[in-house]
Amino acid sequence: MAEVGKSGRTAVIIGAASGMGAACARAMKEAGYGLVLADLSAEKLGPIADSLGARAATVDIANGSSVEALAKGCADGIDALVNSAGLSMSMASFERILDVNLGGSARVLRAFKAAMRPGSAAICFASIAGHMIGEVSPATLAALDEPLAENLAARVGETLPQEARIPGMAYGLSKLGVLRLVQRTGVAWGPKVRVCSVSPGLIETPMGNLERTPEADAAVEAAPIPRLGRPAEVADLVAFLCSERAAFITAIDVIIDGGWVSAIRTASSDSAMGRALSKSRTKH
């Protein structure tokens, strides 16, 4: 049975053991939700769940049966679903990143559809990488748009040259796939359930720190807000999107990156961002 908060509402947070997921759990608790917190690591999740008075559950979003079991335990209804679980490009293979980030997001939405109460909201985590991936072929998009079909990574890989089948490409494509998944699902589930995604930039988390390089730091310093984001800032956005104040927002992504993507898109060669990008390209 799902936990009910002082507001009478319940939220499920997947990927709640650390980083932005843990911050989302704290923000949703402050907003009055009862919490069901889930993560692959029961050891890391336990102290956070205990501190928030939440029910803790172990889940592997790469495993459909595991996700369905979690959803079954919430069959009496939930008001918010947040999936922040995922892998960065430094954490796994091409295949694993696609299966967890994109396939996992699709499994979560499919499993929890029946548990979502009228007026509820589901939030998936995408990334600015999904906005910066560049031109993608129709064949690749078609493969990304079937995240629950068998052999996702193999099907996506077949549309790419061999040299592109690398973790960094998988990460960007997986997040592009999440953006497209959220658009389709938000349209299909409206008006009963709102579905949105958030695209963080570089955030000061253990996962985010894995991707930091001198070149990335230089680009951040050239952004309109020249610093890393804070997990609590992303969590505040998620809490807003789940709230009634966001009742007219669905089937859309919200970028939270300090202006980083826009700075890249509008950078001239002699701008601070342009110089930072030039150094990065030279480095790689």
PDB file of C-alpha atoms in Angstrom:
ATOM      1  CA  MET A   1       0.000   0.000   0.000  1.00  0.00           C
ATOM      2  CA  ALA A   2       1.318   3.460  -0.912  1.00  0.00           C
ATOM      3  CA  GLU A   3       2.115   5.962   1.814  1.00  0.00           C
ATOM      4  CA  VAL A   4      -0.245   8.916   2.245  1.00  0.00           C
ATOM      5  CA  GLY A   5       1.130  12.292   3.327  1.00  0.00           C
ATOM      6  CA  LYS A   6      -0.407  15.080   5.374  1.00  0.00           C
ATOM      7  CA  SER A   7      -1.817  16.538   2.164  1.00  0.00           C
ATOM      8  CA  GLY A   8      -3.524  13.255   1.342  1.00  0.00           C
ATOM      9  CA  ARG A   9      -1.214  12.773  -1.627  1.00  0.00           C
ATOM     10  CA  THR A  10       1.346  10.087  -2.426  1.00  0.00           C
ATOM     11  CA  ALA A  11       4.508  10.307  -4.530  1.00  0.00           C
ATOM     12  CA  VAL A  12       6.756   7.557  -5.854  1.00  0.00           C
ATOM     13  CA  ILE A  13      10.381   8.593  -6.416  1.00  0.00           C
ATOM     14  CA  ILE A  14      12.570   6.143  -8.340  1.00  0.00           C
ATOM     15  CA  GLY A  15      16.324   6.658  -8.105  1.00  0.00           C
ATOM     16  CA  ALA A  16      15.958   8.243  -4.669  1.00  0.00           C
ATOM     17  CA  ALA A  17      19.151   6.958  -3.043  1.00  0.00           C
ATOM     18  CA  SER A  18      21.342   9.900  -4.002  1.00  0.00           C
ATOM     19  CA  GLY A  19      21.786  13.077  -6.006  1.00  0.00           C
ATOM     20  CA  MET A  20      18.776  14.648  -7.658  1.00  0.00           C
ATOM     21  CA  GLY A  21      16.485  11.748  -6.769  1.00  0.00           C
ATOM     22  CA  ALA A  22      17.189  12.166  -3.057  1.00  0.00           C
ATOM     23  CA  ALA A  23      16.664  15.918  -3.395  1.00  0.00           C
ATOM     24  CA  CYS A  24      13.318  15.264  -5.093  1.00  0.00           C
ATOM     25  CA  ALA A  25      12.303  13.026  -2.196  1.00  0.00           C
ATOM     26  CA  ARG A  26      13.043  15.807   0.291  1.00  0.00           C
ATOM     27  CA  ALA A  27      11.194  18.419  -1.786  1.00  0.00           C
ATOM     28  CA  MET A  28       8.130  16.235  -2.193  1.00  0.00           C
ATOM     29  CA  LYS A  29       8.113  15.474   1.528  1.00  0.00           C
ATOM     30  CA  GLU A  30       8.176  19.208   2.242  1.00  0.00           C
ATOM     31  CA  ALA A  31       5.259  19.624  -0.171  1.00  0.00           C
ATOM     32  CA  GLY A  32       3.204  17.249   1.972  1.00  0.00           C
ATOM     33  CA  TYR A  33       3.405  14.025   0.001  1.00  0.00           C
ATOM     34  CA  GLY A  34       3.657  10.600   1.540  1.00  0.00           C
ATOM     35  CA  LEU A  35       6.592   8.865  -0.082  1.00  0.00           C
ATOM     36  CA  VAL A  36       7.444   5.555  -1.630  1.00  0.00           C
ATOM     37  CA  LEU A  37      11.161   5.659  -2.417  1.00  0.00           C
ATOM     38  CA  ALA A  38      12.790   3.130  -4.714  1.00  0.00           C
ATOM     39  CA  ASP A  39      16.305   2.470  -5.931  1.00  0.00           C
ATOM     40  CA  LEU A  40      18.556  -0.328  -7.112  1.00  0.00           C
ATOM     41  CA  SER A  41      20.650   0.040  -3.947  1.00  0.00           C
ATOM     42  CA  ALA A  42      18.702  -0.828  -0.804  1.00  0.00           C
ATOM     43  CA  GLU A  43      21.777  -0.065   1.311  1.00  0.00           C
ATOM     44  CA  LYS A  44      22.033   3.532   0.100  1.00  0.00           C
ATOM     45  CA  LEU A  45      18.292   4.091   0.072  1.00  0.00           C
ATOM     46  CA  GLY A  46      17.603   2.944   3.634  1.00  0.00           C
ATOM     47  CA  PRO A  47      18.961   5.956   5.557  1.00  0.00           C
ATOM     48  CA  ILE A  48      17.190   8.440   3.278  1.00  0.00           C
ATOM     49  CA  ALA A  49      13.885   6.619   3.531  1.00  0.00           C
ATOM     50  CA  ASP A  50      14.213   6.396   7.312  1.00  0.00           C
ATOM     51  CA  SER A  51      14.983  10.099   7.627  1.00  0.00           C
ATOM     52  CA  LEU A  52      11.865  11.013   5.629  1.00  0.00           C
ATOM     53  CA  GLY A  53       9.527   8.444   7.137  1.00  0.00           C
ATOM     54  CA  ALA A  54       9.114   6.856   3.714  1.00  0.00           C
ATOM     55  CA  ARG A  55       8.480   3.333   2.542  1.00  0.00           C
ATOM     56  CA  ALA A  56      11.571   1.959   0.808  1.00  0.00           C
ATOM     57  CA  ALA A  57      11.609  -0.523  -2.054  1.00  0.00           C
ATOM     58  CA  THR A  58      14.276  -2.043  -4.277  1.00  0.00           C
ATOM     59  CA  VAL A  59      13.731  -1.773  -8.019  1.00  0.00           C
ATOM     60  CA  ASP A  60      15.717  -2.385 -11.186  1.00  0.00           C
ATOM     61  CA  ILE A  61      14.200  -0.330 -13.990  1.00  0.00           C
ATOM     62  CA  ALA A  62      16.018  -2.494 -16.533  1.00  0.00           C
ATOM     63  CA  ASN A  63      13.811  -5.381 -15.378  1.00  0.00           C
ATOM     64  CA  GLY A  64      10.152  -5.176 -16.317  1.00  0.00           C
ATOM     65  CA  SER A  65       9.031  -7.606 -13.610  1.00  0.00           C
ATOM     66  CA  SER A  66      10.823  -5.566 -10.946  1.00  0.00           C
ATOM     67  CA  VAL A  67       9.108  -2.354 -12.059  1.00  0.00           C
ATOM     68  CA  GLU A  68       5.721  -4.060 -12.244  1.00  0.00           C
ATOM     69  CA  ALA A  69       6.131  -5.388  -8.707  1.00  0.00           C
ATOM     70  CA  LEU A  70       6.813  -1.872  -7.444  1.00  0.00           C
ATOM     71  CA  ALA A  71       3.755  -0.536  -9.258  1.00  0.00           C
ATOM     72  CA  LYS A  72       1.586  -3.350  -7.923  1.00  0.00           C
ATOM     73  CA  GLY A  73       2.429  -2.204  -4.404  1.00  0.00           C
ATOM     74  CA  CYS A  74       1.003   1.223  -5.291  1.00  0.00           C
ATOM     75  CA  ALA A  75      -2.138  -0.036  -6.995  1.00  0.00           C
ATOM     76  CA  ASP A  76      -4.378   1.892  -4.577  1.00  0.00           C
ATOM     77  CA  GLY A  77      -3.269   5.080  -6.333  1.00  0.00           C
ATOM     78  CA  ILE A  78      -0.547   7.711  -6.459  1.00  0.00           C
ATOM     79  CA  ASP A  79      -0.517  11.423  -7.231  1.00  0.00           C
ATOM     80  CA  ALA A  80       3.054  11.911  -8.437  1.00  0.00           C
ATOM     81  CA  LEU A  81       5.616   9.684 -10.118  1.00  0.00           C
ATOM     82  CA  VAL A  82       9.219  10.820 -10.487  1.00  0.00           C
ATOM     83  CA  ASN A  83      11.792   8.673 -12.280  1.00  0.00           C
ATOM     84  CA  SER A  84      15.290  10.048 -11.795  1.00  0.00           C
ATOM     85  CA  ALA A  85      17.091   6.708 -12.156  1.00  0.00           C
ATOM     86  CA  GLY A  86      19.644   6.507 -14.926  1.00  0.00           C
ATOM     87  CA  LEU A  87      23.239   6.050 -15.996  1.00  0.00           C
ATOM     88  CA  SER A  88      25.733   8.608 -17.257  1.00  0.00           C
ATOM     89  CA  MET A  89      28.098   7.992 -20.144  1.00  0.00           C
ATOM     90  CA  SER A  90      30.958   7.078 -17.792  1.00  0.00           C
ATOM     91  CA  MET A  91      28.996   4.425 -15.943  1.00  0.00           C
ATOM     92  CA  ALA A  92      28.096   1.711 -18.452  1.00  0.00           C
ATOM     93  CA  SER A  93      28.162   0.359 -21.987  1.00  0.00           C
ATOM     94  CA  PHE A  94      26.269   1.594 -25.047  1.00  0.00           C
ATOM     95  CA  GLU A  95      23.708  -1.175 -24.596  1.00  0.00           C
ATOM     96  CA  ARG A  96      23.186  -0.758 -20.861  1.00  0.00           C
ATOM     97  CA  ILE A  97      22.774   3.020 -21.045  1.00  0.00           C
ATOM     98  CA  LEU A  98      20.025   2.782 -23.654  1.00  0.00           C
ATOM     99  CA  ASP A  99      18.256  -0.020 -21.813  1.00  0.00           C
ATOM    100  CA  VAL A 100      18.261   1.776 -18.450  1.00  0.00           C
ATOM    101  CA  ASN A 101      17.745   5.394 -19.461  1.00  0.00           C
ATOM    102  CA  LEU A 102      15.211   4.978 -22.244  1.00  0.00           C
ATOM    103  CA  GLY A 103      13.906   1.452 -21.817  1.00  0.00           C
ATOM    104  CA  GLY A 104      13.655   1.961 -18.066  1.00  0.00           C
ATOM    105  CA  SER A 105      11.696   5.190 -18.434  1.00  0.00           C
ATOM    106  CA  ALA A 106       9.231   3.452 -20.736  1.00  0.00           C
ATOM    107  CA  ARG A 107       8.864   0.498 -18.344  1.00  0.00           C
ATOM    108  CA  VAL A 108       8.142   2.828 -15.449  1.00  0.00           C
ATOM    109  CA  LEU A 109       5.449   4.749 -17.326  1.00  0.00           C
ATOM    110  CA  ARG A 110       3.826   1.564 -18.615  1.00  0.00           C
ATOM    111  CA  ALA A 111       3.788  -0.107 -15.201  1.00  0.00           C
ATOM    112  CA  PHE A 112       2.412   2.884 -13.285  1.00  0.00           C
ATOM    113  CA  LYS A 113      -0.232   4.036 -15.751  1.00  0.00           C
ATOM    114  CA  ALA A 114      -3.048   2.259 -13.949  1.00  0.00           C
ATOM    115  CA  ALA A 115      -1.962   3.592 -10.534  1.00  0.00           C
ATOM    116  CA  MET A 116      -2.011   7.253 -11.541  1.00  0.00           C
ATOM    117  CA  ARG A 117      -4.980   9.111 -10.042  1.00  0.00           C
ATOM    118  CA  PRO A 118      -6.880  11.750 -12.026  1.00  0.00           C
ATOM    119  CA  GLY A 119      -4.976  15.039 -11.796  1.00  0.00           C
ATOM    120  CA  SER A 120      -1.671  13.330 -11.074  1.00  0.00           C
ATOM    121  CA  ALA A 121       1.693  14.005 -12.722  1.00  0.00           C
ATOM    122  CA  ALA A 122       4.571  11.856 -13.950  1.00  0.00           C
ATOM    123  CA  ILE A 123       8.047  13.358 -14.339  1.00  0.00           C
ATOM    124  CA  CYS A 124      10.909  11.695 -16.222  1.00  0.00           C
ATOM    125  CA  PHE A 125      14.510  12.831 -16.149  1.00  0.00           C
ATOM    126  CA  ALA A 126      15.987  13.641 -19.540  1.00  0.00           C
ATOM    127  CA  SER A 127      19.126  15.783 -20.011  1.00  0.00           C
ATOM    128  CA  ILE A 128      20.489  18.670 -22.008  1.00  0.00           C
ATOM    129  CA  ALA A 129      22.378  15.963 -23.910  1.00  0.00           C
ATOM    130  CA  GLY A 130      19.089  15.078 -25.569  1.00  0.00           C
ATOM    131  CA  HIS A 131      18.817  18.638 -26.868  1.00  0.00           C
ATOM    132  CA  MET A 132      22.429  18.798 -28.074  1.00  0.00           C
ATOM    133  CA  ILE A 133      22.684  15.443 -29.864  1.00  0.00           C
ATOM    134  CA  GLY A 134      22.496  17.056 -33.302  1.00  0.00           C
ATOM    135  CA  GLU A 135      20.890  15.630 -36.415  1.00  0.00           C
ATOM    136  CA  VAL A 136      19.505  12.126 -35.985  1.00  0.00           C
ATOM    137  CA  SER A 137      18.393   9.930 -38.860  1.00  0.00           C
ATOM    138  CA  PRO A 138      14.760   8.890 -39.312  1.00  0.00           C
ATOM    139  CA  ALA A 139      15.819   5.265 -38.834  1.00  0.00           C
ATOM    140  CA  THR A 140      17.408   6.039 -35.478  1.00  0.00           C
ATOM    141  CA  LEU A 141      14.367   8.012 -34.350  1.00  0.00           C
ATOM    142  CA  ALA A 142      12.104   5.126 -35.336  1.00  0.00           C
ATOM    143  CA  ALA A 143      14.162   2.743 -33.197  1.00  0.00           C
ATOM    144  CA  LEU A 144      14.155   5.154 -30.244  1.00  0.00           C
ATOM    145  CA  ASP A 145      10.371   5.490 -30.532  1.00  0.00           C
ATOM    146  CA  GLU A 146       9.899   1.787 -29.763  1.00  0.00           C
ATOM    147  CA  PRO A 147      11.677   1.590 -26.390  1.00  0.00           C
ATOM    148  CA  LEU A 148       9.707  -1.441 -25.187  1.00  0.00           C
ATOM    149  CA  ALA A 149      10.323  -3.593 -28.249  1.00  0.00           C
ATOM    150  CA  GLU A 150      12.966  -6.289 -27.856  1.00  0.00           C
ATOM    151  CA  ASN A 151      16.668  -5.555 -28.315  1.00  0.00           C
ATOM    152  CA  LEU A 152      16.420  -1.764 -28.057  1.00  0.00           C
ATOM    153  CA  ALA A 153      20.158  -1.125 -28.132  1.00  0.00           C
ATOM    154  CA  ALA A 154      20.749  -3.525 -31.008  1.00  0.00           C
ATOM    155  CA  ARG A 155      18.000  -1.905 -33.055  1.00  0.00           C
ATOM    156  CA  VAL A 156      19.364   1.584 -32.366  1.00  0.00           C
ATOM    157  CA  GLY A 157      22.918   0.417 -33.024  1.00  0.00           C
ATOM    158  CA  GLU A 158      21.982  -0.953 -36.435  1.00  0.00           C
ATOM    159  CA  THR A 159      21.067   2.571 -37.534  1.00  0.00           C
ATOM    160  CA  LEU A 160      24.481   3.988 -36.572  1.00  0.00           C
ATOM    161  CA  PRO A 161      27.985   3.622 -37.963  1.00  0.00           C
ATOM    162  CA  GLN A 162      30.153   1.339 -35.848  1.00  0.00           C
ATOM    163  CA  GLU A 163      32.281   4.212 -34.542  1.00  0.00           C
ATOM    164  CA  ALA A 164      29.180   5.915 -33.124  1.00  0.00           C
ATOM    165  CA  ARG A 165      28.162   2.942 -30.960  1.00  0.00           C
ATOM    166  CA  ILE A 166      29.802   4.377 -27.871  1.00  0.00           C
ATOM    167  CA  PRO A 167      28.509   5.281 -24.401  1.00  0.00           C
ATOM    168  CA  GLY A 168      28.471   9.018 -25.071  1.00  0.00           C
ATOM    169  CA  MET A 169      26.251   8.587 -28.120  1.00  0.00           C
ATOM    170  CA  ALA A 170      24.006   6.159 -26.235  1.00  0.00           C
ATOM    171  CA  TYR A 171      23.557   8.697 -23.465  1.00  0.00           C
ATOM    172  CA  GLY A 172      22.523  11.498 -25.811  1.00  0.00           C
ATOM    173  CA  LEU A 173      20.230   9.252 -27.828  1.00  0.00           C
ATOM    174  CA  SER A 174      18.661   7.746 -24.721  1.00  0.00           C
ATOM    175  CA  LYS A 175      17.775  11.193 -23.420  1.00  0.00           C
ATOM    176  CA  LEU A 176      16.443  12.270 -26.810  1.00  0.00           C
ATOM    177  CA  GLY A 177      14.305   9.157 -26.658  1.00  0.00           C
ATOM    178  CA  VAL A 178      13.000  10.183 -23.232  1.00  0.00           C
ATOM    179  CA  LEU A 179      12.032  13.609 -24.590  1.00  0.00           C
ATOM    180  CA  ARG A 180      10.045  11.979 -27.380  1.00  0.00           C
ATOM    181  CA  LEU A 181       8.532   9.372 -25.038  1.00  0.00           C
ATOM    182  CA  VAL A 182       7.253  12.104 -22.726  1.00  0.00           C
ATOM    183  CA  GLN A 183       5.683  14.021 -25.607  1.00  0.00           C
ATOM    184  CA  ARG A 184       3.827  10.942 -26.836  1.00  0.00           C
ATOM    185  CA  THR A 185       2.760   9.823 -23.375  1.00  0.00           C
ATOM    186  CA  GLY A 186       1.638  13.273 -22.294  1.00  0.00           C
ATOM    187  CA  VAL A 187      -0.633  13.468 -25.321  1.00  0.00           C
ATOM    188  CA  ALA A 188      -1.959   9.940 -24.820  1.00  0.00           C
ATOM    189  CA  TRP A 189      -2.583  10.289 -21.075  1.00  0.00           C
ATOM    190  CA  GLY A 190      -4.163  13.720 -21.104  1.00  0.00           C
ATOM    191  CA  PRO A 191      -6.218  15.053 -19.502  1.00  0.00           C
ATOM    192  CA  LYS A 192      -6.164  12.496 -16.662  1.00  0.00           C
ATOM    193  CA  VAL A 193      -2.389  12.553 -16.053  1.00  0.00           C
ATOM    194  CA  ARG A 194       0.170  15.212 -16.904  1.00  0.00           C
ATOM    195  CA  VAL A 195       3.529  13.900 -18.134  1.00  0.00           C
ATOM    196  CA  CYS A 196       6.628  16.084 -18.326  1.00  0.00           C
ATOM    197  CA  SER A 197      10.394  15.749 -18.372  1.00  0.00           C
ATOM    198  CA  VAL A 198      13.190  17.855 -16.962  1.00  0.00           C
ATOM    199  CA  SER A 199      16.582  18.277 -18.610  1.00  0.00           C
ATOM    200  CA  PRO A 200      19.268  19.199 -16.103  1.00  0.00           C
ATOM    201  CA  GLY A 201      22.595  20.608 -17.152  1.00  0.00           C
ATOM    202  CA  LEU A 202      25.716  19.948 -15.120  1.00  0.00           C
ATOM    203  CA  ILE A 203      24.493  19.460 -11.556  1.00  0.00           C
ATOM    204  CA  GLU A 204      26.667  19.065  -8.491  1.00  0.00           C
ATOM    205  CA  THR A 205      26.006  15.387  -7.800  1.00  0.00           C
ATOM    206  CA  PRO A 206      28.234  12.288  -7.670  1.00  0.00           C
ATOM    207  CA  MET A 207      27.017  11.283 -11.144  1.00  0.00           C
ATOM    208  CA  GLY A 208      27.462  14.795 -12.505  1.00  0.00           C
ATOM    209  CA  ASN A 209      30.993  14.974 -11.161  1.00  0.00           C
ATOM    210  CA  LEU A 210      31.910  11.871 -13.173  1.00  0.00           C
ATOM    211  CA  GLU A 211      31.372  13.874 -16.367  1.00  0.00           C
ATOM    212  CA  ARG A 212      33.284  16.983 -15.338  1.00  0.00           C
ATOM    213  CA  THR A 213      36.344  17.947 -17.354  1.00  0.00           C
ATOM    214  CA  PRO A 214      38.355  21.180 -17.533  1.00  0.00           C
ATOM    215  CA  GLU A 215      36.662  21.871 -20.875  1.00  0.00           C
ATOM    216  CA  ALA A 216      33.183  21.322 -19.438  1.00  0.00           C
ATOM    217  CA  ASP A 217      34.001  23.558 -16.475  1.00  0.00           C
ATOM    218  CA  ALA A 218      35.181  26.286 -18.849  1.00  0.00           C
ATOM    219  CA  ALA A 219      31.894  26.059 -20.752  1.00  0.00           C
ATOM    220  CA  VAL A 220      29.920  26.282 -17.501  1.00  0.00           C
ATOM    221  CA  GLU A 221      31.867  29.380 -16.490  1.00  0.00           C
ATOM    222  CA  ALA A 222      30.878  30.977 -19.816  1.00  0.00           C
ATOM    223  CA  ALA A 223      27.153  30.268 -19.325  1.00  0.00           C
ATOM    224  CA  PRO A 224      24.704  33.034 -18.321  1.00  0.00           C
ATOM    225  CA  ILE A 225      24.598  31.590 -14.793  1.00  0.00           C
ATOM    226  CA  PRO A 226      28.236  30.537 -14.432  1.00  0.00           C
ATOM    227  CA  ARG A 227      28.090  27.694 -11.934  1.00  0.00           C
ATOM    228  CA  LEU A 228      26.958  24.122 -11.494  1.00  0.00           C
ATOM    229  CA  GLY A 229      23.335  23.543 -10.649  1.00  0.00           C
ATOM    230  CA  ARG A 230      22.273  22.325  -7.234  1.00  0.00           C
ATOM    231  CA  PRO A 231      20.185  19.173  -6.739  1.00  0.00           C
ATOM    232  CA  ALA A 232      17.666  21.125  -4.663  1.00  0.00           C
ATOM    233  CA  GLU A 233      17.065  23.509  -7.583  1.00  0.00           C
ATOM    234  CA  VAL A 234      16.139  20.607  -9.847  1.00  0.00           C
ATOM    235  CA  ALA A 235      13.984  19.125  -7.084  1.00  0.00           C
ATOM    236  CA  ASP A 236      12.098  22.408  -6.670  1.00  0.00           C
ATOM    237  CA  LEU A 237      11.301  22.355 -10.391  1.00  0.00           C
ATOM    238  CA  VAL A 238      10.065  18.772 -10.148  1.00  0.00           C
ATOM    239  CA  ALA A 239       7.886  19.597  -7.140  1.00  0.00           C
ATOM    240  CA  PHE A 240       6.393  22.533  -9.042  1.00  0.00           C
ATOM    241  CA  LEU A 241       5.630  20.392 -12.090  1.00  0.00           C
ATOM    242  CA  CYS A 242       3.862  17.878  -9.864  1.00  0.00           C
ATOM    243  CA  SER A 243       1.787  20.570  -8.177  1.00  0.00           C
ATOM    244  CA  GLU A 244      -1.547  22.112  -9.091  1.00  0.00           C
ATOM    245  CA  ARG A 245       0.302  25.301  -9.986  1.00  0.00           C
ATOM    246  CA  ALA A 246       1.516  23.460 -13.096  1.00  0.00           C
ATOM    247  CA  ALA A 247      -1.947  22.218 -14.031  1.00  0.00           C
ATOM    248  CA  PHE A 248      -1.677  23.524 -17.617  1.00  0.00           C
ATOM    249  CA  ILE A 249       1.783  22.046 -18.295  1.00  0.00           C
ATOM    250  CA  THR A 250       2.099  18.637 -19.935  1.00  0.00           C
ATOM    251  CA  ALA A 251       3.821  16.739 -22.768  1.00  0.00           C
ATOM    252  CA  ILE A 252       6.816  19.073 -22.578  1.00  0.00           C
ATOM    253  CA  ASP A 253      10.409  19.224 -21.368  1.00  0.00           C
ATOM    254  CA  VAL A 254      11.837  21.907 -19.103  1.00  0.00           C
ATOM    255  CA  ILE A 255      15.552  22.659 -19.346  1.00  0.00           C
ATOM    256  CA  ILE A 256      17.284  23.641 -16.110  1.00  0.00           C
ATOM    257  CA  ASP A 257      20.893  24.395 -16.991  1.00  0.00           C
ATOM    258  CA  GLY A 258      21.720  28.016 -16.149  1.00  0.00           C
ATOM    259  CA  GLY A 259      21.331  28.940 -19.810  1.00  0.00           C
ATOM    260  CA  TRP A 260      24.058  26.557 -20.966  1.00  0.00           C
ATOM    261  CA  VAL A 261      22.226  25.169 -24.021  1.00  0.00           C
ATOM    262  CA  SER A 262      21.176  28.601 -25.244  1.00  0.00           C
ATOM    263  CA  ALA A 263      24.700  29.934 -24.748  1.00  0.00           C
ATOM    264  CA  ILE A 264      26.068  27.125 -26.911  1.00  0.00           C
ATOM    265  CA  ARG A 265      23.460  27.616 -29.614  1.00  0.00           C
ATOM    266  CA  THR A 266      24.060  31.347 -29.842  1.00  0.00           C
ATOM    267  CA  ALA A 267      27.834  31.379 -29.254  1.00  0.00           C
ATOM    268  CA  SER A 268      30.011  33.300 -31.674  1.00  0.00           C
ATOM    269  CA  SER A 269      33.583  32.186 -32.248  1.00  0.00           C
ATOM    270  CA  ASP A 270      34.955  35.127 -30.250  1.00  0.00           C
ATOM    271  CA  SER A 271      32.558  34.753 -27.286  1.00  0.00           C
ATOM    272  CA  ALA A 272      33.596  33.160 -24.011  1.00  0.00           C
ATOM    273  CA  MET A 273      31.419  30.159 -24.771  1.00  0.00           C
ATOM    274  CA  GLY A 274      32.725  29.930 -28.322  1.00  0.00           C
ATOM    275  CA  ARG A 275      36.312  29.880 -27.075  1.00  0.00           C
ATOM    276  CA  ALA A 276      35.459  27.224 -24.485  1.00  0.00           C
ATOM    277  CA  LEU A 277      33.802  25.050 -27.116  1.00  0.00           C
ATOM    278  CA  SER A 278      36.737  25.487 -29.461  1.00  0.00           C
ATOM    279  CA  LYS A 279      39.124  24.238 -26.769  1.00  0.00           C
ATOM    280  CA  SER A 280      36.857  21.257 -26.097  1.00  0.00           C
ATOM    281  CA  ARG A 281      36.757  20.288 -29.783  1.00  0.00           C
ATOM    282  CA  THR A 282      40.532  20.616 -30.039  1.00  0.00           C
ATOM    283  CA  LYS A 283      40.919  18.433 -26.947  1.00  0.00           C
ATOM    284  CA  HIS A 284      38.726  15.697 -28.418  1.00  0.00           C
TER     285      HIS A 284
END
